[in-house]
JSON list of C-alpha atoms in Angstrom, two decimals:
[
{"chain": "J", "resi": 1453, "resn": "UNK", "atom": "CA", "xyz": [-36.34, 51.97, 13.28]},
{"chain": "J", "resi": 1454, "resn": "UNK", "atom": "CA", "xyz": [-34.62, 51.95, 16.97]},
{"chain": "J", "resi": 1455, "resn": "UNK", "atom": "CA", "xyz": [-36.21, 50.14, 19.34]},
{"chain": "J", "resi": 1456, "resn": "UNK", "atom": "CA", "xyz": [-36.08, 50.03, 23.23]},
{"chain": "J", "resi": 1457, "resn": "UNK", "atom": "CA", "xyz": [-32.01, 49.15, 24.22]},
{"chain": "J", "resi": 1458, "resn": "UNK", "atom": "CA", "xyz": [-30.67, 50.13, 21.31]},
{"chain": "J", "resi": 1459, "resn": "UNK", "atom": "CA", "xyz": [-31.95, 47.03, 19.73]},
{"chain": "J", "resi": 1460, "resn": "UNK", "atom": "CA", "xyz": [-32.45, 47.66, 15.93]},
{"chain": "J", "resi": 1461, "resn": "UNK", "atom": "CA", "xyz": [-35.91, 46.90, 15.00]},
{"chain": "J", "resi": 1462, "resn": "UNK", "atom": "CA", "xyz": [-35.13, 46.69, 11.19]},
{"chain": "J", "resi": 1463, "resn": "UNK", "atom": "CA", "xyz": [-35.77, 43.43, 8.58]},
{"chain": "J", "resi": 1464, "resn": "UNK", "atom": "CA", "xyz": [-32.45, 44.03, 7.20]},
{"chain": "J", "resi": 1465, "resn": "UNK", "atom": "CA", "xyz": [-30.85, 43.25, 11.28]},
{"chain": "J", "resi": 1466, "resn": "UNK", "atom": "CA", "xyz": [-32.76, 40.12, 11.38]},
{"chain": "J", "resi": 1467, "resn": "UNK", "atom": "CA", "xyz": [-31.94, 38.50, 7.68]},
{"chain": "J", "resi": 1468, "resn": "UNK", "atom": "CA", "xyz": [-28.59, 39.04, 8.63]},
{"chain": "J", "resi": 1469, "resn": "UNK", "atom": "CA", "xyz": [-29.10, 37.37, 12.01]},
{"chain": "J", "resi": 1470, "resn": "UNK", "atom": "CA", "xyz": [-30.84, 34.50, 9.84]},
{"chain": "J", "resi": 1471, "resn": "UNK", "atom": "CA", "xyz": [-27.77, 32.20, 9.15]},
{"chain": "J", "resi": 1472, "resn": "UNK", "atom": "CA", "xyz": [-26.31, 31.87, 12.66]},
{"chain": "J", "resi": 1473, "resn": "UNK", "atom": "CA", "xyz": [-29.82, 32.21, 14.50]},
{"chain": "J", "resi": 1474, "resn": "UNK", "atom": "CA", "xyz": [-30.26, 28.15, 15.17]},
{"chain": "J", "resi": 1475, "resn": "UNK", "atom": "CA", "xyz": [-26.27, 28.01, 16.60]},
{"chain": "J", "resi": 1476, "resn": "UNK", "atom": "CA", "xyz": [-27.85, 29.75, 19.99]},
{"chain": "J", "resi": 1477, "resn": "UNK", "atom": "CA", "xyz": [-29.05, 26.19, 21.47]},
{"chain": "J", "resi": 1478, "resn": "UNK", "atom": "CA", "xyz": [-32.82, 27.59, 22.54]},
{"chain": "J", "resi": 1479, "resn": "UNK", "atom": "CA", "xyz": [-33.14, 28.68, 18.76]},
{"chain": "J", "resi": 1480, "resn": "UNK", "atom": "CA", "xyz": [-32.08, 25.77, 16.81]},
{"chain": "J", "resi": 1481, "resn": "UNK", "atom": "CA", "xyz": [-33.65, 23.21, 19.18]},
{"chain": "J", "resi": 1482, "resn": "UNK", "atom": "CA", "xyz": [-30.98, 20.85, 17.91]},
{"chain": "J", "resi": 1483, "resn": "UNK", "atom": "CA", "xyz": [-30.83, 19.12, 21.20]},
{"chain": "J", "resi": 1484, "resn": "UNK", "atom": "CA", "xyz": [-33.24, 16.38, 22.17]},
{"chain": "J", "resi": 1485, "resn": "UNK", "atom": "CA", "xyz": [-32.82, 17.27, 25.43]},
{"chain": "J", "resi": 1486, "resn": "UNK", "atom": "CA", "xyz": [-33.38, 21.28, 24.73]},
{"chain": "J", "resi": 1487, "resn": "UNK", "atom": "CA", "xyz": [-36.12, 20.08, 22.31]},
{"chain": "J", "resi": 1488, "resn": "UNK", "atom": "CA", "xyz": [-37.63, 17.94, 25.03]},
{"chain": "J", "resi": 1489, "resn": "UNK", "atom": "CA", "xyz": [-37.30, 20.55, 27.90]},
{"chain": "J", "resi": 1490, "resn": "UNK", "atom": "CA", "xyz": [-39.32, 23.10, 26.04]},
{"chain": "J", "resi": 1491, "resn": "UNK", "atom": "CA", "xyz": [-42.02, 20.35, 24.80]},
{"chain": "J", "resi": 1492, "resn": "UNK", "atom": "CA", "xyz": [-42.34, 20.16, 28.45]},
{"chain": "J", "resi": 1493, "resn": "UNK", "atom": "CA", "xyz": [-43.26, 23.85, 28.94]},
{"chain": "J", "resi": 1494, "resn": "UNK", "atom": "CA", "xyz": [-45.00, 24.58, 25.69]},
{"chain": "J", "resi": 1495, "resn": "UNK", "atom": "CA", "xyz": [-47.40, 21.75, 25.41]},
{"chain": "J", "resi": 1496, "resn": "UNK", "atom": "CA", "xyz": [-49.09, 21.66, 28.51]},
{"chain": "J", "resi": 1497, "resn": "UNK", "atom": "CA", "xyz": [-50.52, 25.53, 27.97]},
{"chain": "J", "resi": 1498, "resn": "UNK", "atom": "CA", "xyz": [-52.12, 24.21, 24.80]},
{"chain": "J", "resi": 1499, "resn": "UNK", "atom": "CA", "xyz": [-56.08, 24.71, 25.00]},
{"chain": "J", "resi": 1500, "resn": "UNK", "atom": "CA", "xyz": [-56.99, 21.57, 23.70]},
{"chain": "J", "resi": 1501, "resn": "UNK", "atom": "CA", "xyz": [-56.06, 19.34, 20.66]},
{"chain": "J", "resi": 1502, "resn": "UNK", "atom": "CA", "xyz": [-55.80, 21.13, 17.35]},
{"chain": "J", "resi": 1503, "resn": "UNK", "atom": "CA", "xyz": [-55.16, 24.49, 18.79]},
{"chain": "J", "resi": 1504, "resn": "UNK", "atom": "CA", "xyz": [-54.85, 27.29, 16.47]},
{"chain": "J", "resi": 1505, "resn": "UNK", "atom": "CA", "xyz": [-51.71, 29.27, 17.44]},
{"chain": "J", "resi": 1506, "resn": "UNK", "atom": "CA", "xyz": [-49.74, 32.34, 16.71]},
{"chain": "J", "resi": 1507, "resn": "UNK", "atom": "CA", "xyz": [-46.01, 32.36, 16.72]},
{"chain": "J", "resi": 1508, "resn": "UNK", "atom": "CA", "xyz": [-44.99, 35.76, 16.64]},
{"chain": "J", "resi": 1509, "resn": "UNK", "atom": "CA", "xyz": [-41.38, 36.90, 16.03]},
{"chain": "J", "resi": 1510, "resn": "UNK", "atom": "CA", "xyz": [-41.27, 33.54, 15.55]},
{"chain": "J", "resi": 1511, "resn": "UNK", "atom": "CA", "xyz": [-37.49, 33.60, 14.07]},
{"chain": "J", "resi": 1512, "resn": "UNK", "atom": "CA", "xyz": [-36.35, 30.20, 12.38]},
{"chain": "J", "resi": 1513, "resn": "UNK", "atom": "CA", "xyz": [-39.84, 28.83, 13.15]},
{"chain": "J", "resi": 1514, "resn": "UNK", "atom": "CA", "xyz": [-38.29, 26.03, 16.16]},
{"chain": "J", "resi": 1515, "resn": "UNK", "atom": "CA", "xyz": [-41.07, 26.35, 18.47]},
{"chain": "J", "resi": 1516, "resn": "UNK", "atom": "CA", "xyz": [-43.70, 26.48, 15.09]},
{"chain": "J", "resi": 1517, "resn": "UNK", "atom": "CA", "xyz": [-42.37, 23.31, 14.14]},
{"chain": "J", "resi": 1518, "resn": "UNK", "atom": "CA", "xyz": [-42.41, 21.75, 17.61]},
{"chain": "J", "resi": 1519, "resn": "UNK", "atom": "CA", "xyz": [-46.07, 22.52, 18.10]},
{"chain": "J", "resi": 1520, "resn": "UNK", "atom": "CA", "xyz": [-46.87, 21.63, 14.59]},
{"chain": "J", "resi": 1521, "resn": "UNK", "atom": "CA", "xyz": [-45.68, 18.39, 15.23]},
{"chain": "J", "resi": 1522, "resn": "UNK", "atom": "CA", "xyz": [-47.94, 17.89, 18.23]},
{"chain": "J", "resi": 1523, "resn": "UNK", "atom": "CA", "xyz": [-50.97, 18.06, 16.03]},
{"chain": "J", "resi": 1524, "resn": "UNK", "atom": "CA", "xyz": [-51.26, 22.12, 16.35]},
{"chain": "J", "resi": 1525, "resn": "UNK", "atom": "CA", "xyz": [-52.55, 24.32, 14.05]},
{"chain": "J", "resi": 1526, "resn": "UNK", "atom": "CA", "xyz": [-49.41, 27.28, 13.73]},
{"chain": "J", "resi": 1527, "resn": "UNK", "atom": "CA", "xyz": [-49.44, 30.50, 12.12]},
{"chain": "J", "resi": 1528, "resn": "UNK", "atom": "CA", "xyz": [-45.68, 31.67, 12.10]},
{"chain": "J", "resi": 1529, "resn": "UNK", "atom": "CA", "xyz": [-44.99, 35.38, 11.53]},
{"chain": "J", "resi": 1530, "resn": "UNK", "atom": "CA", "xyz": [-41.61, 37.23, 11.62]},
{"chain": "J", "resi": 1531, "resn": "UNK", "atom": "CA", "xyz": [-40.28, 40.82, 10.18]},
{"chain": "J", "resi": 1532, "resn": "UNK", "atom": "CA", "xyz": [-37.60, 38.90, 8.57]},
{"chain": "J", "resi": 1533, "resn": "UNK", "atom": "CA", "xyz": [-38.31, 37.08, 5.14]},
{"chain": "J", "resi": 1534, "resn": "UNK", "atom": "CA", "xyz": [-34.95, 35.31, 5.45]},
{"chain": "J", "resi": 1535, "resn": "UNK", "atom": "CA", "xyz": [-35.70, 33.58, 9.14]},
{"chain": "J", "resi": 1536, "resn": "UNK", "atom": "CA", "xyz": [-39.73, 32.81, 7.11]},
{"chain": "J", "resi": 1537, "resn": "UNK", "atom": "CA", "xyz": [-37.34, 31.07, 4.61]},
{"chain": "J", "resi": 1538, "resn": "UNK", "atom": "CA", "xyz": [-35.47, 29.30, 7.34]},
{"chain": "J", "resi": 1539, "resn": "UNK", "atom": "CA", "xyz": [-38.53, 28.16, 8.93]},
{"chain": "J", "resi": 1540, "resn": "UNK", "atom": "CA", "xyz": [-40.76, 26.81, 5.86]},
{"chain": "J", "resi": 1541, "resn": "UNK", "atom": "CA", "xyz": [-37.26, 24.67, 5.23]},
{"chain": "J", "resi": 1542, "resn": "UNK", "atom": "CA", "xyz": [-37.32, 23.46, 9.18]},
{"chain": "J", "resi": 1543, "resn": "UNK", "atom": "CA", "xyz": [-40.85, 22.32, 9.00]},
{"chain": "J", "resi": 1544, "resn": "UNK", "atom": "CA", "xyz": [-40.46, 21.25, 5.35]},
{"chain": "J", "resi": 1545, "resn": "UNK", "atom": "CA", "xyz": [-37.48, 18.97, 6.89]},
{"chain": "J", "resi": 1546, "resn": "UNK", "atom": "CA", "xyz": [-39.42, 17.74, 10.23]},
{"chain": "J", "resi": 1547, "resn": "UNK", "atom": "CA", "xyz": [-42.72, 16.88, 7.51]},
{"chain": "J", "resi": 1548, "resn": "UNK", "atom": "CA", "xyz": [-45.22, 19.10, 9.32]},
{"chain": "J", "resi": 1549, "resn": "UNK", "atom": "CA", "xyz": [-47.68, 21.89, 8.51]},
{"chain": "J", "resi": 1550, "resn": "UNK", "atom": "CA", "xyz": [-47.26, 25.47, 9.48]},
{"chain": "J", "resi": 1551, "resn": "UNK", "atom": "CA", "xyz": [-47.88, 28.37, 7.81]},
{"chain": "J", "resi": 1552, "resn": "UNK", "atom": "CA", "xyz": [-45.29, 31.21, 7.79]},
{"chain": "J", "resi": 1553, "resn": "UNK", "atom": "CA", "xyz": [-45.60, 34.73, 7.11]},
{"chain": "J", "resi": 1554, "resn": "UNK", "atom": "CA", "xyz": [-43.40, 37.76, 6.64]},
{"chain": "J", "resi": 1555, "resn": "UNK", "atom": "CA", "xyz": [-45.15, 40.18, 8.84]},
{"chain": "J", "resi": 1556, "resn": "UNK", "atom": "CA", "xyz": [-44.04, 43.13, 12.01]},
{"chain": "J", "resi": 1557, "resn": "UNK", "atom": "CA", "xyz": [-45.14, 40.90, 15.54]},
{"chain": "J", "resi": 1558, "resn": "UNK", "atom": "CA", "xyz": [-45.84, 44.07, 16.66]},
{"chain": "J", "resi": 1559, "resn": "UNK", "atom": "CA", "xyz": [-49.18, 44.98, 13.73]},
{"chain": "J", "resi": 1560, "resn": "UNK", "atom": "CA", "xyz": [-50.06, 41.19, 12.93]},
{"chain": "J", "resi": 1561, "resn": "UNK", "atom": "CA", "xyz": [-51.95, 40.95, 9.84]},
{"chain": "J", "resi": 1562, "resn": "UNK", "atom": "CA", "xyz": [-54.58, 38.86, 11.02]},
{"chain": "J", "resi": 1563, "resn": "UNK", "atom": "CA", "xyz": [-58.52, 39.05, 12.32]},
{"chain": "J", "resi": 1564, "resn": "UNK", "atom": "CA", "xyz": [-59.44, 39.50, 15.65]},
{"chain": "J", "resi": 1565, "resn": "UNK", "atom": "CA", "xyz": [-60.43, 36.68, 17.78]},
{"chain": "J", "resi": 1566, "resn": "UNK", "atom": "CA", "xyz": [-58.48, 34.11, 15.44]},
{"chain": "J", "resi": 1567, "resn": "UNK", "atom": "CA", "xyz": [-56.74, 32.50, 17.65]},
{"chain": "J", "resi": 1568, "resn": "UNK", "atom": "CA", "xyz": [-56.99, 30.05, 20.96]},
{"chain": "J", "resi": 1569, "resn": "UNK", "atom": "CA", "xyz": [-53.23, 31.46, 21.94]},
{"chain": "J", "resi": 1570, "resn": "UNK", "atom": "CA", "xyz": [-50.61, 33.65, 20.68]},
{"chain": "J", "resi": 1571, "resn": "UNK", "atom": "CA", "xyz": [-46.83, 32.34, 22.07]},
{"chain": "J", "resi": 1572, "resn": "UNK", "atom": "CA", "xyz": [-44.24, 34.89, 21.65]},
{"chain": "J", "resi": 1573, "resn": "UNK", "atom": "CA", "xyz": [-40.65, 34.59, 22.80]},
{"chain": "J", "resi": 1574, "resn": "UNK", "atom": "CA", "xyz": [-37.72, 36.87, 23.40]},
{"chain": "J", "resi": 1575, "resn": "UNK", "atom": "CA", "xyz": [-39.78, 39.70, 21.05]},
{"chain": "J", "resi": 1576, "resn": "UNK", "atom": "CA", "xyz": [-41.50, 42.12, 22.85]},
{"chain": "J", "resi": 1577, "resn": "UNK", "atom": "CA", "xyz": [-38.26, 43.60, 24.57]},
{"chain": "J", "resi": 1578, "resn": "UNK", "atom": "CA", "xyz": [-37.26, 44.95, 21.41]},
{"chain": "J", "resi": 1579, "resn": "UNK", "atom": "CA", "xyz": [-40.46, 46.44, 20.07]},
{"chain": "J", "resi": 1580, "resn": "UNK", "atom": "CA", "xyz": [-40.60, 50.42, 20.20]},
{"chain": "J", "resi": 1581, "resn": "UNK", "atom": "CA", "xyz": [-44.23, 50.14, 22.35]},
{"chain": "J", "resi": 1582, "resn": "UNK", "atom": "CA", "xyz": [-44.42, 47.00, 24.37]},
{"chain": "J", "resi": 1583, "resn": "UNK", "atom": "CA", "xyz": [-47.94, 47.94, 25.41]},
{"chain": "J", "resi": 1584, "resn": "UNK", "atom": "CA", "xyz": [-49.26, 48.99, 22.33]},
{"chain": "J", "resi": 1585, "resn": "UNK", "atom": "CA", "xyz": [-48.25, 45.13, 20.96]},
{"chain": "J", "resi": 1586, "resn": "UNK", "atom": "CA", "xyz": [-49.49, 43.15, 24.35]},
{"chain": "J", "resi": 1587, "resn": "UNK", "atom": "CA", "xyz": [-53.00, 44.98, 23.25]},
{"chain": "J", "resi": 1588, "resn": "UNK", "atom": "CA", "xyz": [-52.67, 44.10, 19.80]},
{"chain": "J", "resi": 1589, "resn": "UNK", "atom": "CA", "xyz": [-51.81, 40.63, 20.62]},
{"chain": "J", "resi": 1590, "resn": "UNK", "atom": "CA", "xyz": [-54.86, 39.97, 23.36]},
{"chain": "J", "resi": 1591, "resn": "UNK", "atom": "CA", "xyz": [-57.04, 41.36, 20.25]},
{"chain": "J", "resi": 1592, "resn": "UNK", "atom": "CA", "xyz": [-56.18, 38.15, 18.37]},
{"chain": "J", "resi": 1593, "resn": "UNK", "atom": "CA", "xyz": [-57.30, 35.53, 21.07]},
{"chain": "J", "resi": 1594, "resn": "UNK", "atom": "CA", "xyz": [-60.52, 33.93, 21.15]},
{"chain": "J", "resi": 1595, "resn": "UNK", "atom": "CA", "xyz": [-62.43, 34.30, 24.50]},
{"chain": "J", "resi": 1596, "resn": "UNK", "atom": "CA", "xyz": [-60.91, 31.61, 26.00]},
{"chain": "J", "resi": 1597, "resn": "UNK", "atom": "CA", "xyz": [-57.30, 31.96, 24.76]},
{"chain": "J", "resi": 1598, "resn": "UNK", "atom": "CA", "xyz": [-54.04, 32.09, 25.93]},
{"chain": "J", "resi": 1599, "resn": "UNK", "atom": "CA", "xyz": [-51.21, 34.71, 25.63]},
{"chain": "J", "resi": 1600, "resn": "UNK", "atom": "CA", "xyz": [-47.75, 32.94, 26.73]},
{"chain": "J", "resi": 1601, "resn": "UNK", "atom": "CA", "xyz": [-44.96, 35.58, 26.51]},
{"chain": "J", "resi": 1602, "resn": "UNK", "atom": "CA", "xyz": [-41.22, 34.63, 27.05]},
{"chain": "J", "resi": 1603, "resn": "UNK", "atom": "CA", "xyz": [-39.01, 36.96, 28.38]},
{"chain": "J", "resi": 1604, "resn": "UNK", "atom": "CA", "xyz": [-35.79, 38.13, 29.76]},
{"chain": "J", "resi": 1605, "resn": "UNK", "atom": "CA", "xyz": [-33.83, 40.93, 31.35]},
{"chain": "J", "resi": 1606, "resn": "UNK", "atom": "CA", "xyz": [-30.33, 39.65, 30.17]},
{"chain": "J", "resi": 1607, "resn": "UNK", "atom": "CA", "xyz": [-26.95, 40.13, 31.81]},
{"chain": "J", "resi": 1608, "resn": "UNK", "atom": "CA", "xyz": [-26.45, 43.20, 29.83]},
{"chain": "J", "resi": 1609, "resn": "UNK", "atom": "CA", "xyz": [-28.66, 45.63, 31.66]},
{"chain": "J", "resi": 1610, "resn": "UNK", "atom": "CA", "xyz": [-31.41, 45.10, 28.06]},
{"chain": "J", "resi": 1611, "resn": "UNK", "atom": "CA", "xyz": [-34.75, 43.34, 27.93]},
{"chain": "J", "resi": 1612, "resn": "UNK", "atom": "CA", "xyz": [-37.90, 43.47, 30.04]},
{"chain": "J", "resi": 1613, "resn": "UNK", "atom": "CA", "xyz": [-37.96, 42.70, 34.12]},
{"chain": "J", "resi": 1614, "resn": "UNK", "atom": "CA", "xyz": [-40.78, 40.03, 34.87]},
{"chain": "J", "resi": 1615, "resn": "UNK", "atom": "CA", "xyz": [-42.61, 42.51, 36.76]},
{"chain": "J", "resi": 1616, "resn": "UNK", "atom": "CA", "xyz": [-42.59, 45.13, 33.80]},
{"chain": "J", "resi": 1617, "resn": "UNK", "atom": "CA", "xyz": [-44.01, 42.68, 31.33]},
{"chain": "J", "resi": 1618, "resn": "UNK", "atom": "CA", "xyz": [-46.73, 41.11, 34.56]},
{"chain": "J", "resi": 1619, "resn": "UNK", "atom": "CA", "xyz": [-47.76, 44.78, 34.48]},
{"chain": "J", "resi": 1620, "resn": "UNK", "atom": "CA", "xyz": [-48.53, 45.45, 30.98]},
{"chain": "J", "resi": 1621, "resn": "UNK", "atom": "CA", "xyz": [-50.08, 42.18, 30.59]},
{"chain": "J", "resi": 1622, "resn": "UNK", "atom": "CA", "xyz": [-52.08, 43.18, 33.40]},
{"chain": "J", "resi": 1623, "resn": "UNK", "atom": "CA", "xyz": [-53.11, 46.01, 32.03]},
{"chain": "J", "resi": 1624, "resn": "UNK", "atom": "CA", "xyz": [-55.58, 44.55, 29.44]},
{"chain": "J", "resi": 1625, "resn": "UNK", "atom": "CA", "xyz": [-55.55, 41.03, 30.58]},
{"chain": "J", "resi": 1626, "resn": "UNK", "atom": "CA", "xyz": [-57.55, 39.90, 34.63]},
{"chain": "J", "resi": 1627, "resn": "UNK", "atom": "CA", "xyz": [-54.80, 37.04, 34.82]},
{"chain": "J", "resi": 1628, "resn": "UNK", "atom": "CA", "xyz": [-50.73, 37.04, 34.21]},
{"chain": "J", "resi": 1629, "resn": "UNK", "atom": "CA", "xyz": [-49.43, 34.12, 36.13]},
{"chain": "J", "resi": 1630, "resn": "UNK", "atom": "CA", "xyz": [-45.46, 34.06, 36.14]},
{"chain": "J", "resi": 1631, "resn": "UNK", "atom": "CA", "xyz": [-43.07, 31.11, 36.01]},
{"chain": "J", "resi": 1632, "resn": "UNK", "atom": "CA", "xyz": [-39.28, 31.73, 36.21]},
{"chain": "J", "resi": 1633, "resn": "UNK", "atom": "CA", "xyz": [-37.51, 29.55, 33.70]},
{"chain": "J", "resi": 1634, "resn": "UNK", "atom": "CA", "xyz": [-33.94, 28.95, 35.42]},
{"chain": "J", "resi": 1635, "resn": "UNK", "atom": "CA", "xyz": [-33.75, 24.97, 34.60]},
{"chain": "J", "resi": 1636, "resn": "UNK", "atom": "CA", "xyz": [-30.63, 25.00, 32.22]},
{"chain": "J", "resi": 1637, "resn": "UNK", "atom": "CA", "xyz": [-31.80, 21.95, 30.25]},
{"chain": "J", "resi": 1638, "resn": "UNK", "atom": "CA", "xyz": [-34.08, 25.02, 27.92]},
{"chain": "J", "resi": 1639, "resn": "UNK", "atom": "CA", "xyz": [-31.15, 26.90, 27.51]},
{"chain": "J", "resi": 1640, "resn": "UNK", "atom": "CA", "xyz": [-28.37, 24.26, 26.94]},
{"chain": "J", "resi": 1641, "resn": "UNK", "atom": "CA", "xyz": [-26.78, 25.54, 29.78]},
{"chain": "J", "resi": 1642, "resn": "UNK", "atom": "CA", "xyz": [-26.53, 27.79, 33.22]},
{"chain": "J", "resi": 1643, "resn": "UNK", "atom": "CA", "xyz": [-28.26, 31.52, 32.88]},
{"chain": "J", "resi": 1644, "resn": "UNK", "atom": "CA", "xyz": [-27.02, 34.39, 35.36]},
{"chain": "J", "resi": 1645, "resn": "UNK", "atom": "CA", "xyz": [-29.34, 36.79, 33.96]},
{"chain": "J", "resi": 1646, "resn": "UNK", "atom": "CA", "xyz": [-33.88, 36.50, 34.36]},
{"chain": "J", "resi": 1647, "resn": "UNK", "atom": "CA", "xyz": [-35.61, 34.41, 31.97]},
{"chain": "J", "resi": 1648, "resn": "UNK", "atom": "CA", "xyz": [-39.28, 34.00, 32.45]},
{"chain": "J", "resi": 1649, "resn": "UNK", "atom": "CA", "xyz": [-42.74, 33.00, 31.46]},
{"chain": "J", "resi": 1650, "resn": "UNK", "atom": "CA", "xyz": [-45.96, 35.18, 31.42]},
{"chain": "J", "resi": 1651, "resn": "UNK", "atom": "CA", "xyz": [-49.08, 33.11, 30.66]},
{"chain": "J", "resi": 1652, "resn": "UNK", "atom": "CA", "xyz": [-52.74, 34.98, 30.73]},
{"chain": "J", "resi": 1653, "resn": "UNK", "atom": "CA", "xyz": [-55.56, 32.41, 30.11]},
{"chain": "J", "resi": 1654, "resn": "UNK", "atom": "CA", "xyz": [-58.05, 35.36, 30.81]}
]
């Protein structure tokens, strides 16, 4: 299935993607300092102790395991059953609990209201119908929850403008409150292209 930018929206893409995923220094969160930087930004949108969360498209499972191991409840899910492999072995290795799932971010296979926040990073860019999965993902929340999106518009003309994905968060959502994300120290290095944050507590 072709998604939006030519981006192939297909298992067998992302299982080959699977081995090298983690070299990219924001996927392997091999880095203290990388590790740290996002700690930094992820932590503080948490609810409350214990929060149940949602990874979705959650790749190799890095930011999983990095909530996991603050004392957060995580649900991983990602089309590809090689990266779910990748990322039962990560938090196998760190000794935390998280479950994984082999599942499309863009249908996720669980009950409405299940959830105090659903993160998703550098996913809804490629999905056929970005709208159709920021509704399906608001469906999941709990009525206090949290959707945190990362995004991009990269260098190469693909992904999603910040004000594109404010809008379509807006559009089922009363709050979308963006952060640009230029500090190099989550990236493991300078960015010439729009990284952001979207985060809709209501």
């Amino acid at each position: 299935m072709a998604a939006q930018d030519g981006v192939t929206y297909d298992e067998a893409f992302w299982d080959a993607q699977a081995a090298a995923f983690d070299d990219e220094p924001d996927h392997g969160l091999r880095d203290a300092r990388i590790r740290d930087a996002w700690a930094a930004l992820l932590l503080p949108l948490m609810p409350g102790p214990g929060s149940s969360v949602a990874d979705l498209g959650c790749g190799t499972g890095s930011l999983s395991v990095l909530l996991a191991a603050a004392g957060h409840r995580v649900s991983g899910l990602d089309f590809s059953a090689r990266m779910v492999g990748a990322a039962r072995a990560k938090a196998a290795a760190a000794g935390v609990t998280a479950d994984f799932t082999t599942g499309d971010a863009a249908e996720p296979p669980y009950e409405d209201a299940s959830f105090d926040v659903v993160l998703v990073r550098h996913v809804l860019w490629t999905l056929p119908d970005p709208a159709a999965a920021v509704r399906e993902w608001t469906r999941l929340l709990r009525p206090d929850g949290v959707l945190v999106l990362v995004e991009g518009h990269w260098s190469t003309g693909s992904g999603l403008p910040s004000d594109r994905t404010r809008d379509l968060v807006l559009a089922v959502r009363e709050e979308a409150v963006l952060t640009r994300l230029d500090d190099p120290a989550l990236w493991g290095g300078e960015i010439a292209d729009e990284r952001y944050l979207v985060v809709s507590a209501r």
